[in-house]
Amino acid sequence: MKKIIALLFLLPRLSIAESTVSIYDLESSWTNQRNEAVNLRDLAGKPRVICMFFSHCAYACPRITADMKSIEASLSDEQRAGVGFVMASFDVERDTPDMLATFSAAKELPDTWQLLHGGEEETRELAAALGVRYRREVDGNFAHANIITVLDAHGQIVHQREDLGGDMTSLLNALIEHLTP
């Protein structure tokens, strides 16, 4: 009986560690802040730090953005060159590529980052794949989970962090572990 209970506690960890599911298998098309078409599979080849947000958010999303910038700032120049940063918007109506470009400039995000605008179906599909729950509120804003995800070069989830601010050590360790030498 104790072995069965121990196995039940390990199953979630085993399923994440041994998963062969890739975000890059999703057949979704997006447009970035430079008005360029992006397919998720185009992001393959290096680890990615990805989150979902919306630019009109006044509380959690500015903190998520700051956390993403902090993660990048914690990396050496060489490590930074081997990592991609992606922010995908929930707000399919307001977060047009032009709005994402304005947001990127206002937050002084590097040009190498991808800020993605997709349709309703693409957004829901990516959110489900990342385990990010969200819903549109009556006022047009979104209630949402605050998850930052590390993907390996093949688009598999290797680490997720679901809180704002605080210690980023485990996320950084997971990210650095997946950088190619």
PDB file of C-alpha atoms in Angstrom:
ATOM      1  CA  MET A   1       0.000   0.000   0.000  1.00  0.00           C
ATOM      2  CA  LYS A   2       2.828   2.425   0.847  1.00  0.00           C
ATOM      3  CA  LYS A   3       4.400   1.788  -2.584  1.00  0.00           C
ATOM      4  CA  ILE A   4       1.137   2.663  -4.331  1.00  0.00           C
ATOM      5  CA  ILE A   5       0.803   5.890  -2.348  1.00  0.00           C
ATOM      6  CA  ALA A   6       4.433   6.807  -3.084  1.00  0.00           C
ATOM      7  CA  LEU A   7       3.867   6.106  -6.802  1.00  0.00           C
ATOM      8  CA  LEU A   8       0.794   8.351  -6.828  1.00  0.00           C
ATOM      9  CA  PHE A   9       2.901  11.210  -5.461  1.00  0.00           C
ATOM     10  CA  LEU A  10       5.558  10.642  -8.136  1.00  0.00           C
ATOM     11  CA  LEU A  11       3.222  10.364 -11.149  1.00  0.00           C
ATOM     12  CA  PRO A  12       2.813  14.109 -11.736  1.00  0.00           C
ATOM     13  CA  ARG A  13       6.595  14.567 -11.668  1.00  0.00           C
ATOM     14  CA  LEU A  14       7.187  11.612 -13.953  1.00  0.00           C
ATOM     15  CA  SER A  15       4.622  12.769 -16.473  1.00  0.00           C
ATOM     16  CA  ILE A  16       6.249  16.209 -16.765  1.00  0.00           C
ATOM     17  CA  ALA A  17       9.804  14.869 -16.884  1.00  0.00           C
ATOM     18  CA  GLU A  18       9.081  12.151 -19.423  1.00  0.00           C
ATOM     19  CA  SER A  19       6.500  13.955 -21.508  1.00  0.00           C
ATOM     20  CA  THR A  20       6.855  13.853 -25.267  1.00  0.00           C
ATOM     21  CA  VAL A  21       4.146  16.449 -25.810  1.00  0.00           C
ATOM     22  CA  SER A  22       5.478  19.581 -27.457  1.00  0.00           C
ATOM     23  CA  ILE A  23       3.911  23.026 -27.586  1.00  0.00           C
ATOM     24  CA  TYR A  24       5.387  23.160 -31.088  1.00  0.00           C
ATOM     25  CA  ASP A  25       2.984  20.425 -32.220  1.00  0.00           C
ATOM     26  CA  LEU A  26       0.123  22.928 -31.994  1.00  0.00           C
ATOM     27  CA  GLU A  27      -0.985  23.985 -35.482  1.00  0.00           C
ATOM     28  CA  SER A  28      -1.544  27.589 -34.564  1.00  0.00           C
ATOM     29  CA  SER A  29      -0.536  30.775 -36.335  1.00  0.00           C
ATOM     30  CA  TRP A  30       0.218  34.020 -34.553  1.00  0.00           C
ATOM     31  CA  THR A  31       1.374  37.524 -35.431  1.00  0.00           C
ATOM     32  CA  ASN A  32       4.128  39.202 -33.443  1.00  0.00           C
ATOM     33  CA  GLN A  33       4.660  42.835 -32.463  1.00  0.00           C
ATOM     34  CA  ARG A  34       6.538  43.413 -35.744  1.00  0.00           C
ATOM     35  CA  ASN A  35       3.462  42.219 -37.669  1.00  0.00           C
ATOM     36  CA  GLU A  36       5.321  39.047 -38.748  1.00  0.00           C
ATOM     37  CA  ALA A  37       3.587  35.682 -39.019  1.00  0.00           C
ATOM     38  CA  VAL A  38       4.813  33.204 -36.398  1.00  0.00           C
ATOM     39  CA  ASN A  39       4.006  29.522 -36.114  1.00  0.00           C
ATOM     40  CA  LEU A  40       4.831  28.028 -32.746  1.00  0.00           C
ATOM     41  CA  ARG A  41       7.060  25.432 -34.416  1.00  0.00           C
ATOM     42  CA  ASP A  42       9.205  28.365 -35.656  1.00  0.00           C
ATOM     43  CA  LEU A  43      10.276  28.854 -32.023  1.00  0.00           C
ATOM     44  CA  ALA A  44      11.964  25.433 -31.829  1.00  0.00           C
ATOM     45  CA  GLY A  45      15.710  25.127 -31.521  1.00  0.00           C
ATOM     46  CA  LYS A  46      16.434  26.774 -28.189  1.00  0.00           C
ATOM     47  CA  PRO A  47      14.842  26.930 -24.755  1.00  0.00           C
ATOM     48  CA  ARG A  48      12.067  29.480 -24.334  1.00  0.00           C
ATOM     49  CA  VAL A  49      10.616  31.304 -21.379  1.00  0.00           C
ATOM     50  CA  ILE A  50       6.941  31.850 -22.150  1.00  0.00           C
ATOM     51  CA  CYS A  51       4.017  33.473 -20.372  1.00  0.00           C
ATOM     52  CA  MET A  52       0.519  34.628 -21.186  1.00  0.00           C
ATOM     53  CA  PHE A  53      -0.638  38.167 -20.397  1.00  0.00           C
ATOM     54  CA  PHE A  54      -2.640  41.113 -21.714  1.00  0.00           C
ATOM     55  CA  SER A  55      -1.307  44.629 -22.154  1.00  0.00           C
ATOM     56  CA  HIS A  56      -4.192  46.431 -20.423  1.00  0.00           C
ATOM     57  CA  CYS A  57      -3.683  44.506 -17.179  1.00  0.00           C
ATOM     58  CA  ALA A  58      -3.009  46.796 -14.229  1.00  0.00           C
ATOM     59  CA  TYR A  59      -1.989  44.268 -11.588  1.00  0.00           C
ATOM     60  CA  ALA A  60      -0.523  40.830 -12.381  1.00  0.00           C
ATOM     61  CA  CYS A  61       0.777  41.340 -15.918  1.00  0.00           C
ATOM     62  CA  PRO A  62       3.149  44.195 -15.076  1.00  0.00           C
ATOM     63  CA  ARG A  63       4.614  41.910 -12.397  1.00  0.00           C
ATOM     64  CA  ILE A  64       4.833  39.001 -14.876  1.00  0.00           C
ATOM     65  CA  THR A  65       6.604  41.310 -17.335  1.00  0.00           C
ATOM     66  CA  ALA A  66       9.017  42.437 -14.622  1.00  0.00           C
ATOM     67  CA  ASP A  67       9.670  38.796 -13.691  1.00  0.00           C
ATOM     68  CA  MET A  68      10.399  37.937 -17.338  1.00  0.00           C
ATOM     69  CA  LYS A  69      12.844  40.863 -17.540  1.00  0.00           C
ATOM     70  CA  SER A  70      14.442  39.758 -14.263  1.00  0.00           C
ATOM     71  CA  ILE A  71      14.921  36.241 -15.605  1.00  0.00           C
ATOM     72  CA  GLU A  72      16.638  37.611 -18.686  1.00  0.00           C
ATOM     73  CA  ALA A  73      18.813  39.976 -16.621  1.00  0.00           C
ATOM     74  CA  SER A  74      19.938  37.045 -14.447  1.00  0.00           C
ATOM     75  CA  LEU A  75      21.513  35.312 -17.441  1.00  0.00           C
ATOM     76  CA  SER A  76      24.991  35.935 -18.783  1.00  0.00           C
ATOM     77  CA  ASP A  77      25.262  37.418 -22.291  1.00  0.00           C
ATOM     78  CA  GLU A  78      26.133  33.967 -23.657  1.00  0.00           C
ATOM     79  CA  GLN A  79      23.182  32.316 -21.878  1.00  0.00           C
ATOM     80  CA  ARG A  80      20.831  35.106 -22.973  1.00  0.00           C
ATOM     81  CA  ALA A  81      21.791  34.512 -26.613  1.00  0.00           C
ATOM     82  CA  GLY A  82      20.690  30.880 -26.249  1.00  0.00           C
ATOM     83  CA  VAL A  83      17.231  31.607 -24.813  1.00  0.00           C
ATOM     84  CA  GLY A  84      14.078  33.037 -26.374  1.00  0.00           C
ATOM     85  CA  PHE A  85      11.406  35.012 -24.530  1.00  0.00           C
ATOM     86  CA  VAL A  86       7.751  34.848 -25.566  1.00  0.00           C
ATOM     87  CA  MET A  87       4.687  36.660 -24.244  1.00  0.00           C
ATOM     88  CA  ALA A  88       1.355  35.574 -25.752  1.00  0.00           C
ATOM     89  CA  SER A  89      -1.701  37.767 -25.213  1.00  0.00           C
ATOM     90  CA  PHE A  90      -5.124  36.637 -23.994  1.00  0.00           C
ATOM     91  CA  ASP A  91      -6.716  39.764 -25.441  1.00  0.00           C
ATOM     92  CA  VAL A  92      -7.444  38.908 -29.069  1.00  0.00           C
ATOM     93  CA  GLU A  93      -9.411  42.133 -29.578  1.00  0.00           C
ATOM     94  CA  ARG A  94      -7.232  44.872 -28.072  1.00  0.00           C
ATOM     95  CA  ASP A  95      -3.727  43.401 -28.232  1.00  0.00           C
ATOM     96  CA  THR A  96      -3.171  43.827 -31.939  1.00  0.00           C
ATOM     97  CA  PRO A  97       0.393  43.677 -33.268  1.00  0.00           C
ATOM     98  CA  ASP A  98       0.523  47.495 -33.159  1.00  0.00           C
ATOM     99  CA  MET A  99      -0.614  47.523 -29.515  1.00  0.00           C
ATOM    100  CA  LEU A 100       1.961  44.845 -28.680  1.00  0.00           C
ATOM    101  CA  ALA A 101       4.665  46.974 -30.344  1.00  0.00           C
ATOM    102  CA  THR A 102       3.576  49.951 -28.227  1.00  0.00           C
ATOM    103  CA  PHE A 103       3.607  47.782 -25.090  1.00  0.00           C
ATOM    104  CA  SER A 104       7.050  46.398 -25.963  1.00  0.00           C
ATOM    105  CA  ALA A 105       8.478  49.886 -26.435  1.00  0.00           C
ATOM    106  CA  ALA A 106       6.883  51.191 -23.220  1.00  0.00           C
ATOM    107  CA  LYS A 107       8.288  48.280 -21.205  1.00  0.00           C
ATOM    108  CA  GLU A 108      11.660  48.527 -22.985  1.00  0.00           C
ATOM    109  CA  LEU A 109      11.586  44.879 -24.021  1.00  0.00           C
ATOM    110  CA  PRO A 110      14.404  43.630 -26.247  1.00  0.00           C
ATOM    111  CA  ASP A 111      13.710  43.324 -29.977  1.00  0.00           C
ATOM    112  CA  THR A 112      14.501  39.621 -29.753  1.00  0.00           C
ATOM    113  CA  TRP A 113      11.404  38.927 -27.665  1.00  0.00           C
ATOM    114  CA  GLN A 114       8.257  37.644 -29.371  1.00  0.00           C
ATOM    115  CA  LEU A 115       4.972  39.231 -28.266  1.00  0.00           C
ATOM    116  CA  LEU A 116       2.213  37.201 -29.869  1.00  0.00           C
ATOM    117  CA  HIS A 117      -1.319  38.014 -30.980  1.00  0.00           C
ATOM    118  CA  GLY A 118      -3.529  35.129 -32.047  1.00  0.00           C
ATOM    119  CA  GLY A 119      -7.152  34.321 -32.635  1.00  0.00           C
ATOM    120  CA  GLU A 120      -9.536  33.054 -29.982  1.00  0.00           C
ATOM    121  CA  GLU A 121      -8.942  29.391 -30.868  1.00  0.00           C
ATOM    122  CA  GLU A 122      -5.138  29.689 -30.904  1.00  0.00           C
ATOM    123  CA  THR A 123      -5.141  31.527 -27.602  1.00  0.00           C
ATOM    124  CA  ARG A 124      -7.337  28.956 -25.874  1.00  0.00           C
ATOM    125  CA  GLU A 125      -5.289  26.096 -27.307  1.00  0.00           C
ATOM    126  CA  LEU A 126      -1.965  27.554 -26.120  1.00  0.00           C
ATOM    127  CA  ALA A 127      -3.399  28.397 -22.701  1.00  0.00           C
ATOM    128  CA  ALA A 128      -4.664  24.824 -22.324  1.00  0.00           C
ATOM    129  CA  ALA A 129      -1.301  23.383 -23.396  1.00  0.00           C
ATOM    130  CA  LEU A 130       0.494  25.576 -20.847  1.00  0.00           C
ATOM    131  CA  GLY A 131      -2.092  24.946 -18.119  1.00  0.00           C
ATOM    132  CA  VAL A 132      -2.986  28.641 -17.922  1.00  0.00           C
ATOM    133  CA  ARG A 133      -6.594  29.200 -16.898  1.00  0.00           C
ATOM    134  CA  TYR A 134      -8.227  32.494 -17.852  1.00  0.00           C
ATOM    135  CA  ARG A 135     -11.609  34.080 -18.450  1.00  0.00           C
ATOM    136  CA  ARG A 136     -12.765  37.375 -19.860  1.00  0.00           C
ATOM    137  CA  GLU A 137     -14.482  39.619 -17.339  1.00  0.00           C
ATOM    138  CA  VAL A 138     -17.469  41.884 -18.025  1.00  0.00           C
ATOM    139  CA  ASP A 139     -15.208  44.954 -18.113  1.00  0.00           C
ATOM    140  CA  GLY A 140     -13.068  43.452 -20.915  1.00  0.00           C
ATOM    141  CA  ASN A 141     -10.178  42.517 -18.645  1.00  0.00           C
ATOM    142  CA  PHE A 142      -9.104  38.968 -17.837  1.00  0.00           C
ATOM    143  CA  ALA A 143      -8.863  36.923 -14.671  1.00  0.00           C
ATOM    144  CA  HIS A 144      -5.955  34.553 -15.209  1.00  0.00           C
ATOM    145  CA  ALA A 145      -3.322  32.285 -13.717  1.00  0.00           C
ATOM    146  CA  ASN A 146       0.144  33.806 -13.368  1.00  0.00           C
ATOM    147  CA  ILE A 147       2.378  31.126 -14.853  1.00  0.00           C
ATOM    148  CA  ILE A 148       5.823  31.474 -16.369  1.00  0.00           C
ATOM    149  CA  THR A 149       6.896  28.359 -18.261  1.00  0.00           C
ATOM    150  CA  VAL A 150      10.292  27.115 -19.376  1.00  0.00           C
ATOM    151  CA  LEU A 151      10.249  25.057 -22.572  1.00  0.00           C
ATOM    152  CA  ASP A 152      13.184  23.017 -23.774  1.00  0.00           C
ATOM    153  CA  ALA A 153      14.462  23.384 -27.350  1.00  0.00           C
ATOM    154  CA  HIS A 154      11.816  20.871 -28.482  1.00  0.00           C
ATOM    155  CA  GLY A 155       8.893  22.746 -26.922  1.00  0.00           C
ATOM    156  CA  GLN A 156       8.389  20.438 -23.970  1.00  0.00           C
ATOM    157  CA  ILE A 157       7.515  21.956 -20.603  1.00  0.00           C
ATOM    158  CA  VAL A 158      10.442  21.489 -18.218  1.00  0.00           C
ATOM    159  CA  HIS A 159       9.475  23.939 -15.471  1.00  0.00           C
ATOM    160  CA  GLN A 160       6.569  26.153 -14.432  1.00  0.00           C
ATOM    161  CA  ARG A 161       6.338  28.862 -11.806  1.00  0.00           C
ATOM    162  CA  GLU A 162       2.960  30.093 -10.596  1.00  0.00           C
ATOM    163  CA  ASP A 163       3.486  33.124  -8.435  1.00  0.00           C
ATOM    164  CA  LEU A 164       4.551  36.714  -8.779  1.00  0.00           C
ATOM    165  CA  GLY A 165       7.944  38.070  -7.752  1.00  0.00           C
ATOM    166  CA  GLY A 166      10.055  36.158  -5.312  1.00  0.00           C
ATOM    167  CA  ASP A 167      12.837  33.664  -5.765  1.00  0.00           C
ATOM    168  CA  MET A 168      13.543  32.607  -9.348  1.00  0.00           C
ATOM    169  CA  THR A 169      16.302  30.116  -8.510  1.00  0.00           C
ATOM    170  CA  SER A 170      14.466  26.924  -9.501  1.00  0.00           C
ATOM    171  CA  LEU A 171      13.239  28.449 -12.764  1.00  0.00           C
ATOM    172  CA  LEU A 172      16.720  29.738 -13.632  1.00  0.00           C
ATOM    173  CA  ASN A 173      18.274  26.370 -12.800  1.00  0.00           C
ATOM    174  CA  ALA A 174      15.791  24.580 -15.056  1.00  0.00           C
ATOM    175  CA  LEU A 175      16.424  27.057 -17.851  1.00  0.00           C
ATOM    176  CA  ILE A 176      20.219  26.897 -17.607  1.00  0.00           C
ATOM    177  CA  GLU A 177      20.111  23.093 -17.468  1.00  0.00           C
ATOM    178  CA  HIS A 178      18.457  23.071 -20.896  1.00  0.00           C
ATOM    179  CA  LEU A 179      20.845  25.461 -22.630  1.00  0.00           C
ATOM    180  CA  THR A 180      22.993  23.774 -25.237  1.00  0.00           C
ATOM    181  CA  PRO A 181      26.732  23.950 -24.494  1.00  0.00           C
TER     182      PRO A 181
END
